[in-house]
Short mmCIF file of C-alpha atoms in Angstrom, two decimals:
data_model
loop_
_atom_site.label_atom_id
_atom_site.label_comp_id
_atom_site.label_asym_id
_atom_site.label_seq_id
_atom_site.Cartn_x
_atom_site.Cartn_y
_atom_site.Cartn_z
CA LEU A 26 108.55 91.70 28.14
CA SER A 27 107.91 89.16 25.28
CA ILE A 28 109.70 85.93 24.85
CA CYS A 29 109.78 86.81 21.07
CA THR A 30 111.70 90.12 21.81
CA LEU A 31 115.00 90.21 19.81
CA ASP A 32 116.85 92.46 22.10
CA TRP A 33 116.59 91.68 25.99
CA GLY A 34 119.35 94.09 26.89
CA GLU A 35 116.91 96.91 28.00
CA HIS A 36 114.54 94.71 29.80
CA LEU A 37 117.49 93.00 31.62
CA GLN A 38 119.17 96.37 32.57
CA THR A 39 115.72 97.34 34.01
CA ILE A 40 115.47 94.19 36.00
CA VAL A 41 119.14 94.60 37.26
CA ASP A 42 118.47 98.53 38.07
CA SER A 43 115.37 97.46 40.21
CA PHE A 44 117.53 95.54 42.35
CA VAL A 45 120.26 98.00 42.74
CA ASP A 46 117.81 100.83 43.41
CA SER A 47 116.25 98.99 46.26
CA GLY A 48 119.52 99.00 48.19
CA VAL A 49 119.15 95.38 49.50
CA PHE A 50 121.47 92.71 48.39
CA ALA A 51 121.07 89.00 49.33
CA LEU A 52 124.15 87.12 50.28
CA THR A 53 124.82 83.59 49.08
CA ASP A 54 126.21 82.30 52.24
CA THR A 55 125.78 83.14 55.99
CA PRO A 56 128.71 85.32 56.88
CA VAL A 57 130.66 85.87 60.13
CA PRO A 58 129.17 89.42 60.75
CA GLU A 59 132.47 91.14 61.97
CA THR A 60 134.22 89.95 58.65
CA ILE A 61 131.86 91.64 56.24
CA VAL A 62 133.57 94.04 53.96
CA VAL A 63 131.39 95.96 51.42
CA GLN A 64 133.00 97.63 48.25
CA VAL A 65 131.27 99.75 45.76
CA ASP A 66 133.14 100.04 42.52
CA GLY A 67 136.38 99.07 44.26
CA VAL A 68 136.00 101.42 47.16
CA THR A 69 135.45 100.08 50.54
CA ILE A 70 132.30 101.38 52.24
CA THR A 71 132.40 101.51 56.12
CA GLU A 72 129.24 103.27 56.73
CA GLY A 73 125.85 103.58 55.17
CA TRP A 74 124.98 99.85 55.30
CA GLU A 75 124.02 97.10 57.75
CA TYR A 76 123.91 93.50 57.75
CA ASP A 77 120.45 91.84 58.46
CA ALA A 78 120.99 88.55 59.71
CA THR A 79 117.29 87.46 59.74
CA GLU A 80 117.09 87.98 56.03
CA ASN A 81 120.81 87.40 55.35
CA THR A 82 121.14 90.81 53.47
CA ILE A 83 123.23 93.90 53.07
CA ILE A 84 120.86 96.94 53.50
CA PHE A 85 122.12 100.44 52.22
CA ALA A 86 120.75 103.46 54.00
CA GLU A 87 118.70 105.56 51.42
CA ALA A 88 121.56 108.14 51.01
CA TYR A 89 124.00 105.39 50.36
CA ILE A 90 122.34 103.30 47.81
CA PRO A 91 124.85 102.71 45.00
CA LEU A 92 123.96 104.22 41.58
CA GLY A 93 122.60 101.69 38.73
CA GLY A 94 125.56 100.18 37.16
CA SER A 95 127.67 100.17 40.13
CA THR A 96 129.77 97.09 40.91
CA ILE A 97 128.97 95.87 44.59
CA ASP A 98 131.34 93.26 46.05
CA VAL A 99 130.54 91.98 49.63
CA THR A 100 133.32 89.67 51.01
CA TYR A 101 133.16 87.69 54.28
CA ALA A 102 134.33 84.70 56.08
CA THR A 103 131.86 81.86 56.80
CA ALA A 104 131.65 79.83 59.93
CA GLY A 105 133.19 76.42 59.44
CA THR A 106 131.34 73.21 60.46
CA CYS A 107 133.04 70.51 62.72
CA GLU A 108 131.72 66.95 62.82
#
């Protein structure tokens, strides 16, 4: 990859595909585990994934890794803080 490349599309797609193909997706916040809902291309997936609390990631089992280009949505509630 060169900074002088005029078309970054192919390179960026390769980067995106490498994340999708790994089957591991980092979450931005810490979820309440029992509230996690995973959707792939708009379809709720109830099996083939697990939440790793130590790494704060969703990990898909090998047979359930979404295809490159799939849209993965993970929604969840977060624990509130009281002061």
